[in-house]
Structures are given as C-alpha cells and as structure tokens.
C-alpha cells in the first residue's frame, strides 16, 4: 500500500520536505472494519494542523478524506 507520511514537524504547516512517499503492508480488515481501495483523496485542514504540530512517531500517514471501493470487510 502506498501512502504519504510526515517524517518531522513542519512548523509553518506547508513544508513539503517533511512529506515522504512510503510503502506499507496491505492492511487486513478485522471486526467491524472495512478495507477500501482508495481512488482519490483531498487535503483536509486537519492534515495541515497535524503537520504543524507533529511530535509523534515518524513516519505518520496523513489523510482523513478519501473515496474508493470497498474491497473487503472484517
């Protein structure tokens, strides 16, 4: 699975150098989860706020809004 992740804080919220393309293992839907094959995303204001105040473990995948096709369920 491909994703965009933040690797360090971007204090002004716009430092594109803090973003990195990463590859993650394909998740498995469990319980009440669904697995969605994402076709498109948008940038949510939450993404910018997370980037500007990031202090957690890196890399952290960004993205709150997505559209796609359900590919499985738990």
Short mmCIF file of C-alpha atoms in Angstrom, two decimals:
data_model
loop_
_atom_site.label_atom_id
_atom_site.label_comp_id
_atom_site.label_asym_id
_atom_site.label_seq_id
_atom_site.Cartn_x
_atom_site.Cartn_y
_atom_site.Cartn_z
CA UNK A 1 0.00 0.00 0.00
CA UNK A 2 1.35 3.41 -0.91
CA UNK A 3 0.93 6.39 1.41
CA UNK A 4 2.18 9.89 2.12
CA UNK A 5 3.65 10.28 5.59
CA UNK A 6 5.08 13.09 7.66
CA UNK A 7 8.61 12.50 8.88
CA UNK A 8 9.13 15.59 11.03
CA UNK A 9 7.33 18.71 12.17
CA UNK A 10 6.56 21.39 9.60
CA UNK A 11 6.08 24.42 11.84
CA UNK A 12 4.51 26.57 9.15
CA UNK A 13 2.30 23.68 8.02
CA UNK A 14 3.48 23.92 4.44
CA UNK A 15 6.99 22.44 4.36
CA UNK A 16 6.69 19.82 1.62
CA UNK A 17 10.14 18.47 2.51
CA UNK A 18 8.60 16.94 5.65
CA UNK A 19 6.47 14.60 3.47
CA UNK A 20 7.65 11.24 2.18
CA UNK A 21 6.21 8.57 -0.12
CA UNK A 22 6.19 5.27 1.79
CA UNK A 23 5.05 1.70 1.18
CA UNK A 24 3.18 -0.16 3.91
CA UNK A 25 1.88 -3.73 4.12
CA UNK A 26 -1.70 -4.14 2.91
CA UNK A 27 -3.99 -3.92 5.95
CA UNK A 28 -6.39 -6.72 6.88
CA UNK A 29 -9.98 -5.83 7.79
CA UNK A 30 -10.97 -7.21 11.20
CA UNK A 31 -14.07 -6.95 13.35
CA UNK A 32 -16.20 -4.03 12.16
CA UNK A 33 -13.51 -2.72 9.76
CA UNK A 34 -13.82 -2.34 6.01
CA UNK A 35 -10.91 -2.30 3.57
CA UNK A 36 -11.17 0.46 0.96
CA UNK A 37 -9.16 0.66 -2.26
CA UNK A 38 -8.66 4.44 -2.34
CA UNK A 39 -9.13 6.15 -5.70
CA UNK A 40 -8.81 9.80 -4.65
CA UNK A 41 -8.02 11.92 -1.62
CA UNK A 42 -8.25 15.55 -0.61
CA UNK A 43 -6.22 17.70 1.73
CA UNK A 44 -8.18 18.36 4.89
CA UNK A 45 -7.31 21.25 7.25
CA UNK A 46 -6.65 18.56 9.88
CA UNK A 47 -3.71 17.34 7.77
CA UNK A 48 -2.10 20.79 7.93
CA UNK A 49 -2.67 21.01 11.68
CA UNK A 50 -1.14 17.57 12.23
CA UNK A 51 1.87 18.59 10.14
CA UNK A 52 2.43 21.82 12.04
CA UNK A 53 2.15 20.25 15.49
CA UNK A 54 3.62 16.82 14.76
CA UNK A 55 5.61 15.37 17.64
CA UNK A 56 4.83 11.65 17.46
CA UNK A 57 6.47 8.62 15.97
CA UNK A 58 7.59 9.01 12.37
CA UNK A 59 6.51 8.29 9.77
CA UNK A 60 2.83 9.07 10.37
CA UNK A 61 0.39 8.60 7.50
CA UNK A 62 -1.72 11.65 6.69
CA UNK A 63 -5.17 11.69 5.17
CA UNK A 64 -8.67 11.99 6.55
CA UNK A 65 -10.81 12.26 3.44
CA UNK A 66 -10.84 9.56 0.77
CA UNK A 67 -13.11 7.96 -1.81
CA UNK A 68 -12.81 4.45 -3.16
CA UNK A 69 -14.24 0.97 -3.47
CA UNK A 70 -14.86 -1.42 -0.59
CA UNK A 71 -12.58 -4.39 -1.16
CA UNK A 72 -13.24 -6.40 1.98
CA UNK A 73 -14.74 -6.43 5.45
CA UNK A 74 -13.90 -7.90 8.84
#
